Amino acid sequence: MSTVRRVPPAQRLEVEIGDRRLSLSNLSKVLYPEAGFTKGQVIDYYTRIAPAVLPHLRGRPLTLKRYPNGVDQPYFYEKQAPSHRPDWVQTAAVWSGHSSRTINYCLANDLPTLVWLANLADLELHTSLALAEDVKAPTLIAFDLDPGPPATVVECAEVALRLREAFDHLGLEAFPKTSGSKGMQVYVPLNTPTTYDDTKSFARALAQVLERRHPKLVLSDMSKQRRTGKVFVDWSQNDEHKTTVNVYSLRARERPTVSTPLSWDEVEDVSEPEELSFTSAEVLERVAEHGDLFAPVAELQQELPVASSAS
């Protein structure tokens, strides 16, 4: 049984989670100045959301994005697991062709590790689309929908619905979530053998089809000059060397917003951007009421259609 549930605003607290012992520090330090949201509240959120988020983190190489002095101060990414980590934090050795070296990534496989990461002010959790046991085999396809102002998440929702139409035609189920920032993502779980070459080709082909059919709404290339008022369908995230923000991750915005699973009804009904922006407290309430809407992403097995099926 864990002794950690809610974290009091003390400066340092020794806690036990199962047979793991952690020392939590600077708990009253404000990490979200506009919201007055403290490090202790960050730890509390990740402790309470753990049953929902851990199935989506387990076994995936994790890139830390740390904000030691808050969201309005400099941050840094950390791929290599910190040398001062407890010996019970699991890691995975992954060869990096870009860096020509082996990187030992953290694996957020359990509650003690999640709490330890939160104590490092690792506000955002960025994971691979593949498991560490086979980093070249993604378990899902990600479509990252990025709105170019004045477009908002409302236009992203419209594009997500067009994607769902295509998936329905192909016999695939897909699951939407907010980015926790300005956009939205749509995930297609596979959990069957595939490669990044196949998933990226499929995602690119489908994005290009959407652009041809909806040229005033959709963009399939990274041209910033053409992005005004359109939604960029970023298919390039389907890559061994890239990560995406994990579902239920906090985001480093003015408020502690979260990358939040959505129902398709919510995507259909949205009319204002604020309707698809959720804070940590709201997400905890949603999970208590609806459970993990993203659960099938970690479990559902689907076969990737041949690339020509998207055209």
PDB file of N, CA and C in Angstrom, residues 15-104:
ATOM      1  N   VAL A  15       8.627  10.042   2.080  1.00  0.00           N
ATOM      2  CA  VAL A  15       7.440   9.219   1.839  1.00  0.00           C
ATOM      3  C   VAL A  15       7.853   7.802   1.469  1.00  0.00           C
ATOM      4  N   GLU A  16       6.971   6.885   1.700  1.00  0.00           N
ATOM      5  CA  GLU A  16       7.147   5.505   1.272  1.00  0.00           C
ATOM      6  C   GLU A  16       6.011   5.127   0.337  1.00  0.00           C
ATOM      7  N   ILE A  17       6.371   4.545  -0.774  1.00  0.00           N
ATOM      8  CA  ILE A  17       5.392   4.041  -1.735  1.00  0.00           C
ATOM      9  C   ILE A  17       5.719   2.564  -1.930  1.00  0.00           C
ATOM     10  N   GLY A  18       4.898   1.706  -1.347  1.00  0.00           N
ATOM     11  CA  GLY A  18       5.266   0.305  -1.315  1.00  0.00           C
ATOM     12  C   GLY A  18       6.546   0.157  -0.520  1.00  0.00           C
ATOM     13  N   ASP A  19       7.553  -0.470  -1.137  1.00  0.00           N
ATOM     14  CA  ASP A  19       8.840  -0.622  -0.450  1.00  0.00           C
ATOM     15  C   ASP A  19       9.870   0.387  -0.937  1.00  0.00           C
ATOM     16  N   ARG A  20       9.398   1.436  -1.615  1.00  0.00           N
ATOM     17  CA  ARG A  20      10.302   2.484  -2.104  1.00  0.00           C
ATOM     18  C   ARG A  20      10.206   3.703  -1.192  1.00  0.00           C
ATOM     19  N   ARG A  21      11.337   4.312  -0.936  1.00  0.00           N
ATOM     20  CA  ARG A  21      11.381   5.508  -0.106  1.00  0.00           C
ATOM     21  C   ARG A  21      11.879   6.682  -0.945  1.00  0.00           C
ATOM     22  N   LEU A  22      11.165   7.789  -0.869  1.00  0.00           N
ATOM     23  CA  LEU A  22      11.530   8.980  -1.631  1.00  0.00           C
ATOM     24  C   LEU A  22      11.577  10.183  -0.699  1.00  0.00           C
ATOM     25  N   SER A  23      12.457  11.120  -1.055  1.00  0.00           N
ATOM     26  CA  SER A  23      12.525  12.393  -0.367  1.00  0.00           C
ATOM     27  C   SER A  23      12.045  13.474  -1.329  1.00  0.00           C
ATOM     28  N   LEU A  24      10.897  14.077  -1.025  1.00  0.00           N
ATOM     29  CA  LEU A  24      10.309  15.108  -1.871  1.00  0.00           C
ATOM     30  C   LEU A  24      10.707  16.478  -1.338  1.00  0.00           C
ATOM     31  N   SER A  25      11.104  17.366  -2.254  1.00  0.00           N
ATOM     32  CA  SER A  25      11.657  18.652  -1.818  1.00  0.00           C
ATOM     33  C   SER A  25      10.935  19.826  -2.454  1.00  0.00           C
ATOM     34  N   ASN A  26      11.047  20.992  -1.805  1.00  0.00           N
ATOM     35  CA  ASN A  26      10.524  22.264  -2.331  1.00  0.00           C
ATOM     36  C   ASN A  26       9.066  22.160  -2.760  1.00  0.00           C
ATOM     37  N   LEU A  27       8.258  21.533  -1.934  1.00  0.00           N
ATOM     38  CA  LEU A  27       6.881  21.235  -2.320  1.00  0.00           C
ATOM     39  C   LEU A  27       6.017  22.477  -2.460  1.00  0.00           C
ATOM     40  N   SER A  28       6.368  23.552  -1.781  1.00  0.00           N
ATOM     41  CA  SER A  28       5.569  24.779  -1.882  1.00  0.00           C
ATOM     42  C   SER A  28       6.050  25.707  -2.994  1.00  0.00           C
ATOM     43  N   LYS A  29       7.062  25.281  -3.733  1.00  0.00           N
ATOM     44  CA  LYS A  29       7.584  26.102  -4.831  1.00  0.00           C
ATOM     45  C   LYS A  29       6.540  26.210  -5.939  1.00  0.00           C
ATOM     46  N   VAL A  30       6.253  27.422  -6.358  1.00  0.00           N
ATOM     47  CA  VAL A  30       5.239  27.650  -7.378  1.00  0.00           C
ATOM     48  C   VAL A  30       5.858  27.410  -8.757  1.00  0.00           C
ATOM     49  N   LEU A  31       5.289  26.460  -9.496  1.00  0.00           N
ATOM     50  CA  LEU A  31       5.784  26.141 -10.834  1.00  0.00           C
ATOM     51  C   LEU A  31       4.907  26.747 -11.935  1.00  0.00           C
ATOM     52  N   TYR A  32       3.674  27.079 -11.601  1.00  0.00           N
ATOM     53  CA  TYR A  32       2.764  27.758 -12.533  1.00  0.00           C
ATOM     54  C   TYR A  32       2.359  29.086 -11.880  1.00  0.00           C
ATOM     55  N   PRO A  33       3.139  30.160 -12.090  1.00  0.00           N
ATOM     56  CA  PRO A  33       2.920  31.409 -11.351  1.00  0.00           C
ATOM     57  C   PRO A  33       1.527  32.001 -11.515  1.00  0.00           C
ATOM     58  N   GLU A  34       0.989  31.992 -12.747  1.00  0.00           N
ATOM     59  CA  GLU A  34      -0.317  32.619 -12.954  1.00  0.00           C
ATOM     60  C   GLU A  34      -1.425  31.879 -12.226  1.00  0.00           C
ATOM     61  N   ALA A  35      -1.248  30.565 -12.050  1.00  0.00           N
ATOM     62  CA  ALA A  35      -2.265  29.750 -11.382  1.00  0.00           C
ATOM     63  C   ALA A  35      -1.937  29.493  -9.923  1.00  0.00           C
ATOM     64  N   GLY A  36      -0.719  29.850  -9.488  1.00  0.00           N
ATOM     65  CA  GLY A  36      -0.309  29.558  -8.127  1.00  0.00           C
ATOM     66  C   GLY A  36      -0.199  28.066  -7.851  1.00  0.00           C
ATOM     67  N   PHE A  37       0.105  27.292  -8.885  1.00  0.00           N
ATOM     68  CA  PHE A  37       0.139  25.825  -8.806  1.00  0.00           C
ATOM     69  C   PHE A  37       1.549  25.382  -8.429  1.00  0.00           C
ATOM     70  N   THR A  38       1.641  24.640  -7.337  1.00  0.00           N
ATOM     71  CA  THR A  38       2.943  24.333  -6.756  1.00  0.00           C
ATOM     72  C   THR A  38       3.481  22.970  -7.189  1.00  0.00           C
ATOM     73  N   LYS A  39       4.740  22.755  -6.862  1.00  0.00           N
ATOM     74  CA  LYS A  39       5.365  21.462  -7.114  1.00  0.00           C
ATOM     75  C   LYS A  39       4.648  20.349  -6.350  1.00  0.00           C
ATOM     76  N   GLY A  40       4.224  20.645  -5.126  1.00  0.00           N
ATOM     77  CA  GLY A  40       3.464  19.662  -4.374  1.00  0.00           C
ATOM     78  C   GLY A  40       2.182  19.265  -5.075  1.00  0.00           C
ATOM     79  N   GLN A  41       1.534  20.220  -5.732  1.00  0.00           N
ATOM     80  CA  GLN A  41       0.310  19.927  -6.475  1.00  0.00           C
ATOM     81  C   GLN A  41       0.598  19.135  -7.745  1.00  0.00           C
ATOM     82  N   VAL A  42       1.750  19.381  -8.361  1.00  0.00           N
ATOM     83  CA  VAL A  42       2.168  18.571  -9.509  1.00  0.00           C
ATOM     84  C   VAL A  42       2.322  17.113  -9.086  1.00  0.00           C
ATOM     85  N   ILE A  43       3.015  16.890  -7.976  1.00  0.00           N
ATOM     86  CA  ILE A  43       3.221  15.537  -7.473  1.00  0.00           C
ATOM     87  C   ILE A  43       1.882  14.894  -7.118  1.00  0.00           C
ATOM     88  N   ASP A  44       0.997  15.674  -6.500  1.00  0.00           N
ATOM     89  CA  ASP A  44      -0.319  15.169  -6.139  1.00  0.00           C
ATOM     90  C   ASP A  44      -1.095  14.735  -7.382  1.00  0.00           C
ATOM     91  N   TYR A  45      -1.052  15.571  -8.439  1.00  0.00           N
ATOM     92  CA  TYR A  45      -1.762  15.224  -9.674  1.00  0.00           C
ATOM     93  C   TYR A  45      -1.235  13.906 -10.257  1.00  0.00           C
ATOM     94  N   TYR A  46       0.082  13.792 -10.401  1.00  0.00           N
ATOM     95  CA  TYR A  46       0.622  12.569 -11.014  1.00  0.00           C
ATOM     96  C   TYR A  46       0.389  11.343 -10.131  1.00  0.00           C
ATOM     97  N   THR A  47       0.351  11.541  -8.813  1.00  0.00           N
ATOM     98  CA  THR A  47       0.034  10.420  -7.927  1.00  0.00           C
ATOM     99  C   THR A  47      -1.389   9.929  -8.158  1.00  0.00           C
ATOM    100  N   ARG A  48      -2.300  10.863  -8.280  1.00  0.00           N
ATOM    101  CA  ARG A  48      -3.713  10.501  -8.398  1.00  0.00           C
ATOM    102  C   ARG A  48      -4.089  10.033  -9.800  1.00  0.00           C
ATOM    103  N   ILE A  49      -3.389  10.507 -10.826  1.00  0.00           N
ATOM    104  CA  ILE A  49      -3.706  10.089 -12.196  1.00  0.00           C
ATOM    105  C   ILE A  49      -2.955   8.816 -12.577  1.00  0.00           C
ATOM    106  N   ALA A  50      -2.076   8.342 -11.700  1.00  0.00           N
ATOM    107  CA  ALA A  50      -1.214   7.197 -12.021  1.00  0.00           C
ATOM    108  C   ALA A  50      -1.962   5.981 -12.567  1.00  0.00           C
ATOM    109  N   PRO A  51      -3.093   5.556 -11.983  1.00  0.00           N
ATOM    110  CA  PRO A  51      -3.764   4.366 -12.528  1.00  0.00           C
ATOM    111  C   PRO A  51      -4.161   4.513 -13.991  1.00  0.00           C
ATOM    112  N   ALA A  52      -4.463   5.746 -14.416  1.00  0.00           N
ATOM    113  CA  ALA A  52      -4.846   5.963 -15.812  1.00  0.00           C
ATOM    114  C   ALA A  52      -3.643   6.134 -16.723  1.00  0.00           C
ATOM    115  N   VAL A  53      -2.595   6.839 -16.248  1.00  0.00           N
ATOM    116  CA  VAL A  53      -1.489   7.171 -17.140  1.00  0.00           C
ATOM    117  C   VAL A  53      -0.457   6.053 -17.265  1.00  0.00           C
ATOM    118  N   LEU A  54      -0.256   5.266 -16.213  1.00  0.00           N
ATOM    119  CA  LEU A  54       0.833   4.277 -16.241  1.00  0.00           C
ATOM    120  C   LEU A  54       0.702   3.257 -17.377  1.00  0.00           C
ATOM    121  N   PRO A  55      -0.491   2.761 -17.724  1.00  0.00           N
ATOM    122  CA  PRO A  55      -0.564   1.840 -18.854  1.00  0.00           C
ATOM    123  C   PRO A  55      -0.065   2.432 -20.172  1.00  0.00           C
ATOM    124  N   HIS A  56      -0.082   3.753 -20.277  1.00  0.00           N
ATOM    125  CA  HIS A  56       0.372   4.420 -21.505  1.00  0.00           C
ATOM    126  C   HIS A  56       1.851   4.801 -21.448  1.00  0.00           C
ATOM    127  N   LEU A  57       2.457   4.667 -20.274  1.00  0.00           N
ATOM    128  CA  LEU A  57       3.873   4.968 -20.101  1.00  0.00           C
ATOM    129  C   LEU A  57       4.741   3.716 -20.059  1.00  0.00           C
ATOM    130  N   ARG A  58       4.204   2.635 -19.534  1.00  0.00           N
ATOM    131  CA  ARG A  58       5.021   1.451 -19.252  1.00  0.00           C
ATOM    132  C   ARG A  58       5.749   0.946 -20.492  1.00  0.00           C
ATOM    133  N   GLY A  59       7.034   0.748 -20.305  1.00  0.00           N
ATOM    134  CA  GLY A  59       7.845   0.158 -21.354  1.00  0.00           C
ATOM    135  C   GLY A  59       8.263   1.099 -22.458  1.00  0.00           C
ATOM    136  N   ARG A  60       7.880   2.379 -22.371  1.00  0.00           N
ATOM    137  CA  ARG A  60       8.203   3.324 -23.442  1.00  0.00           C
ATOM    138  C   ARG A  60       9.368   4.229 -23.029  1.00  0.00           C
ATOM    139  N   PRO A  61      10.369   4.370 -23.872  1.00  0.00           N
ATOM    140  CA  PRO A  61      11.435   5.327 -23.581  1.00  0.00           C
ATOM    141  C   PRO A  61      10.858   6.714 -23.334  1.00  0.00           C
ATOM    142  N   LEU A  62      11.267   7.311 -22.230  1.00  0.00           N
ATOM    143  CA  LEU A  62      10.707   8.583 -21.796  1.00  0.00           C
ATOM    144  C   LEU A  62      11.748   9.682 -21.900  1.00  0.00           C
ATOM    145  N   THR A  63      11.374  10.774 -22.560  1.00  0.00           N
ATOM    146  CA  THR A  63      12.201  11.976 -22.571  1.00  0.00           C
ATOM    147  C   THR A  63      11.637  12.952 -21.557  1.00  0.00           C
ATOM    148  N   LEU A  64      12.461  13.337 -20.589  1.00  0.00           N
ATOM    149  CA  LEU A  64      12.021  14.276 -19.561  1.00  0.00           C
ATOM    150  C   LEU A  64      12.058  15.698 -20.126  1.00  0.00           C
ATOM    151  N   LYS A  65      11.080  16.509 -19.715  1.00  0.00           N
ATOM    152  CA  LYS A  65      11.085  17.935 -20.027  1.00  0.00           C
ATOM    153  C   LYS A  65      10.904  18.662 -18.710  1.00  0.00           C
ATOM    154  N   ARG A  66      12.012  19.169 -18.177  1.00  0.00           N
ATOM    155  CA  ARG A  66      12.050  19.642 -16.801  1.00  0.00           C
ATOM    156  C   ARG A  66      12.005  21.176 -16.721  1.00  0.00           C
ATOM    157  N   TYR A  67      11.236  21.645 -15.759  1.00  0.00           N
ATOM    158  CA  TYR A  67      11.060  23.076 -15.502  1.00  0.00           C
ATOM    159  C   TYR A  67      11.405  23.346 -14.034  1.00  0.00           C
ATOM    160  N   PRO A  68      12.673  23.316 -13.681  1.00  0.00           N
ATOM    161  CA  PRO A  68      13.044  23.402 -12.259  1.00  0.00           C
ATOM    162  C   PRO A  68      12.619  24.687 -11.578  1.00  0.00           C
ATOM    163  N   ASN A  69      12.469  25.779 -12.339  1.00  0.00           N
ATOM    164  CA  ASN A  69      12.096  27.061 -11.752  1.00  0.00           C
ATOM    165  C   ASN A  69      10.742  27.566 -12.235  1.00  0.00           C
ATOM    166  N   GLY A  70       9.957  26.671 -12.833  1.00  0.00           N
ATOM    167  CA  GLY A  70       8.612  27.040 -13.241  1.00  0.00           C
ATOM    168  C   GLY A  70       8.467  27.201 -14.740  1.00  0.00           C
ATOM    169  N   VAL A  71       7.201  27.268 -15.172  1.00  0.00           N
ATOM    170  CA  VAL A  71       6.900  27.264 -16.605  1.00  0.00           C
ATOM    171  C   VAL A  71       7.299  28.547 -17.307  1.00  0.00           C
ATOM    172  N   ASP A  72       7.550  29.607 -16.552  1.00  0.00           N
ATOM    173  CA  ASP A  72       7.953  30.879 -17.152  1.00  0.00           C
ATOM    174  C   ASP A  72       9.465  31.066 -17.153  1.00  0.00           C
ATOM    175  N   GLN A  73      10.194  30.014 -16.795  1.00  0.00           N
ATOM    176  CA  GLN A  73      11.655  30.063 -16.733  1.00  0.00           C
ATOM    177  C   GLN A  73      12.229  28.998 -17.678  1.00  0.00           C
ATOM    178  N   PRO A  74      13.537  29.053 -17.943  1.00  0.00           N
ATOM    179  CA  PRO A  74      14.136  28.088 -18.863  1.00  0.00           C
ATOM    180  C   PRO A  74      13.892  26.640 -18.445  1.00  0.00           C
ATOM    181  N   TYR A  75      13.724  25.789 -19.460  1.00  0.00           N
ATOM    182  CA  TYR A  75      13.513  24.357 -19.254  1.00  0.00           C
ATOM    183  C   TYR A  75      14.589  23.600 -20.009  1.00  0.00           C
ATOM    184  N   PHE A  76      14.651  22.304 -19.799  1.00  0.00           N
ATOM    185  CA  PHE A  76      15.573  21.495 -20.591  1.00  0.00           C
ATOM    186  C   PHE A  76      15.015  20.083 -20.758  1.00  0.00           C
ATOM    187  N   TYR A  77      15.363  19.497 -21.897  1.00  0.00           N
ATOM    188  CA  TYR A  77      15.017  18.100 -22.169  1.00  0.00           C
ATOM    189  C   TYR A  77      16.122  17.207 -21.615  1.00  0.00           C
ATOM    190  N   GLU A  78      15.752  16.011 -21.216  1.00  0.00           N
ATOM    191  CA  GLU A  78      16.721  15.067 -20.682  1.00  0.00           C
ATOM    192  C   GLU A  78      16.354  13.662 -21.172  1.00  0.00           C
ATOM    193  N   LYS A  79      17.142  13.166 -22.118  1.00  0.00           N
ATOM    194  CA  LYS A  79      16.926  11.806 -22.609  1.00  0.00           C
ATOM    195  C   LYS A  79      17.657  10.789 -21.738  1.00  0.00           C
ATOM    196  N   GLN A  80      18.918  11.067 -21.459  1.00  0.00           N
ATOM    197  CA  GLN A  80      19.715  10.177 -20.624  1.00  0.00           C
ATOM    198  C   GLN A  80      19.176  10.196 -19.196  1.00  0.00           C
ATOM    199  N   ALA A  81      18.891   9.032 -18.651  1.00  0.00           N
ATOM    200  CA  ALA A  81      18.392   8.955 -17.281  1.00  0.00           C
ATOM    201  C   ALA A  81      19.390   9.612 -16.331  1.00  0.00           C
ATOM    202  N   PRO A  82      18.922  10.464 -15.413  1.00  0.00           N
ATOM    203  CA  PRO A  82      19.840  11.142 -14.496  1.00  0.00           C
ATOM    204  C   PRO A  82      20.702  10.151 -13.723  1.00  0.00           C
ATOM    205  N   SER A  83      21.965  10.491 -13.553  1.00  0.00           N
ATOM    206  CA  SER A  83      22.896   9.587 -12.867  1.00  0.00           C
ATOM    207  C   SER A  83      22.553   9.424 -11.389  1.00  0.00           C
ATOM    208  N   HIS A  84      21.844  10.408 -10.826  1.00  0.00           N
ATOM    209  CA  HIS A  84      21.500  10.348  -9.407  1.00  0.00           C
ATOM    210  C   HIS A  84      20.176   9.619  -9.159  1.00  0.00           C
ATOM    211  N   ARG A  85      19.658   8.948 -10.154  1.00  0.00           N
ATOM    212  CA  ARG A  85      18.369   8.265  -9.981  1.00  0.00           C
ATOM    213  C   ARG A  85      18.489   7.140  -8.955  1.00  0.00           C
ATOM    214  N   PRO A  86      17.395   6.805  -8.285  1.00  0.00           N
ATOM    215  CA  PRO A  86      17.406   5.642  -7.399  1.00  0.00           C
ATOM    216  C   PRO A  86      17.672   4.364  -8.198  1.00  0.00           C
ATOM    217  N   ASP A  87      18.244   3.364  -7.549  1.00  0.00           N
ATOM    218  CA  ASP A  87      18.595   2.151  -8.280  1.00  0.00           C
ATOM    219  C   ASP A  87      17.371   1.359  -8.726  1.00  0.00           C
ATOM    220  N   TRP A  88      16.191   1.695  -8.181  1.00  0.00           N
ATOM    221  CA  TRP A  88      14.982   0.980  -8.587  1.00  0.00           C
ATOM    222  C   TRP A  88      14.281   1.609  -9.799  1.00  0.00           C
ATOM    223  N   VAL A  89      14.771   2.745 -10.271  1.00  0.00           N
ATOM    224  CA  VAL A  89      14.204   3.330 -11.492  1.00  0.00           C
ATOM    225  C   VAL A  89      14.695   2.515 -12.687  1.00  0.00           C
ATOM    226  N   GLN A  90      13.772   1.935 -13.413  1.00  0.00           N
ATOM    227  CA  GLN A  90      14.144   1.100 -14.546  1.00  0.00           C
ATOM    228  C   GLN A  90      14.522   1.955 -15.750  1.00  0.00           C
ATOM    229  N   THR A  91      15.463   1.460 -16.527  1.00  0.00           N
ATOM    230  CA  THR A  91      15.914   2.166 -17.723  1.00  0.00           C
ATOM    231  C   THR A  91      15.979   1.191 -18.895  1.00  0.00           C
ATOM    232  N   ALA A  92      16.100   1.760 -20.085  1.00  0.00           N
ATOM    233  CA  ALA A  92      16.248   0.960 -21.298  1.00  0.00           C
ATOM    234  C   ALA A  92      17.369   1.555 -22.134  1.00  0.00           C
ATOM    235  N   ALA A  93      18.302   0.715 -22.539  1.00  0.00           N
ATOM    236  CA  ALA A  93      19.415   1.161 -23.371  1.00  0.00           C
ATOM    237  C   ALA A  93      18.986   1.154 -24.832  1.00  0.00           C
ATOM    238  N   VAL A  94      19.045   2.319 -25.473  1.00  0.00           N
ATOM    239  CA  VAL A  94      18.605   2.469 -26.858  1.00  0.00           C
ATOM    240  C   VAL A  94      19.729   3.128 -27.649  1.00  0.00           C
ATOM    241  N   TRP A  95      20.119   2.500 -28.738  1.00  0.00           N
ATOM    242  CA  TRP A  95      21.152   3.074 -29.588  1.00  0.00           C
ATOM    243  C   TRP A  95      20.585   4.255 -30.365  1.00  0.00           C
ATOM    244  N   SER A  96      21.291   5.384 -30.326  1.00  0.00           N
ATOM    245  CA  SER A  96      20.891   6.571 -31.055  1.00  0.00           C
ATOM    246  C   SER A  96      21.806   6.764 -32.249  1.00  0.00           C
ATOM    247  N   GLY A  97      21.245   6.583 -33.444  1.00  0.00           N
ATOM    248  CA  GLY A  97      22.023   6.819 -34.650  1.00  0.00           C
ATOM    249  C   GLY A  97      22.390   8.284 -34.809  1.00  0.00           C
ATOM    250  N   HIS A  98      21.501   9.183 -34.352  1.00  0.00           N
ATOM    251  CA  HIS A  98      21.771  10.619 -34.448  1.00  0.00           C
ATOM    252  C   HIS A  98      22.972  11.013 -33.596  1.00  0.00           C
ATOM    253  N   SER A  99      23.044  10.443 -32.407  1.00  0.00           N
ATOM    254  CA  SER A  99      24.111  10.801 -31.472  1.00  0.00           C
ATOM    255  C   SER A  99      25.287   9.833 -31.507  1.00  0.00           C
ATOM    256  N   SER A 100      25.120   8.730 -32.222  1.00  0.00           N
ATOM    257  CA  SER A 100      26.152   7.684 -32.296  1.00  0.00           C
ATOM    258  C   SER A 100      26.562   7.201 -30.906  1.00  0.00           C
ATOM    259  N   ARG A 101      25.572   6.971 -30.074  1.00  0.00           N
ATOM    260  CA  ARG A 101      25.836   6.473 -28.736  1.00  0.00           C
ATOM    261  C   ARG A 101      24.583   5.793 -28.193  1.00  0.00           C
ATOM    262  N   THR A 102      24.767   5.047 -27.128  1.00  0.00           N
ATOM    263  CA  THR A 102      23.638   4.423 -26.446  1.00  0.00           C
ATOM    264  C   THR A 102      23.099   5.369 -25.390  1.00  0.00           C
ATOM    265  N   ILE A 103      21.784   5.563 -25.380  1.00  0.00           N
ATOM    266  CA  ILE A 103      21.123   6.405 -24.383  1.00  0.00           C
ATOM    267  C   ILE A 103      20.307   5.498 -23.464  1.00  0.00           C
ATOM    268  N   ASN A 104      20.500   5.679 -22.181  1.00  0.00           N
ATOM    269  CA  ASN A 104      19.709   4.951 -21.196  1.00  0.00           C
ATOM    270  C   ASN A 104      18.498   5.801 -20.813  1.00  0.00           C
TER     271      ASN A 104
END
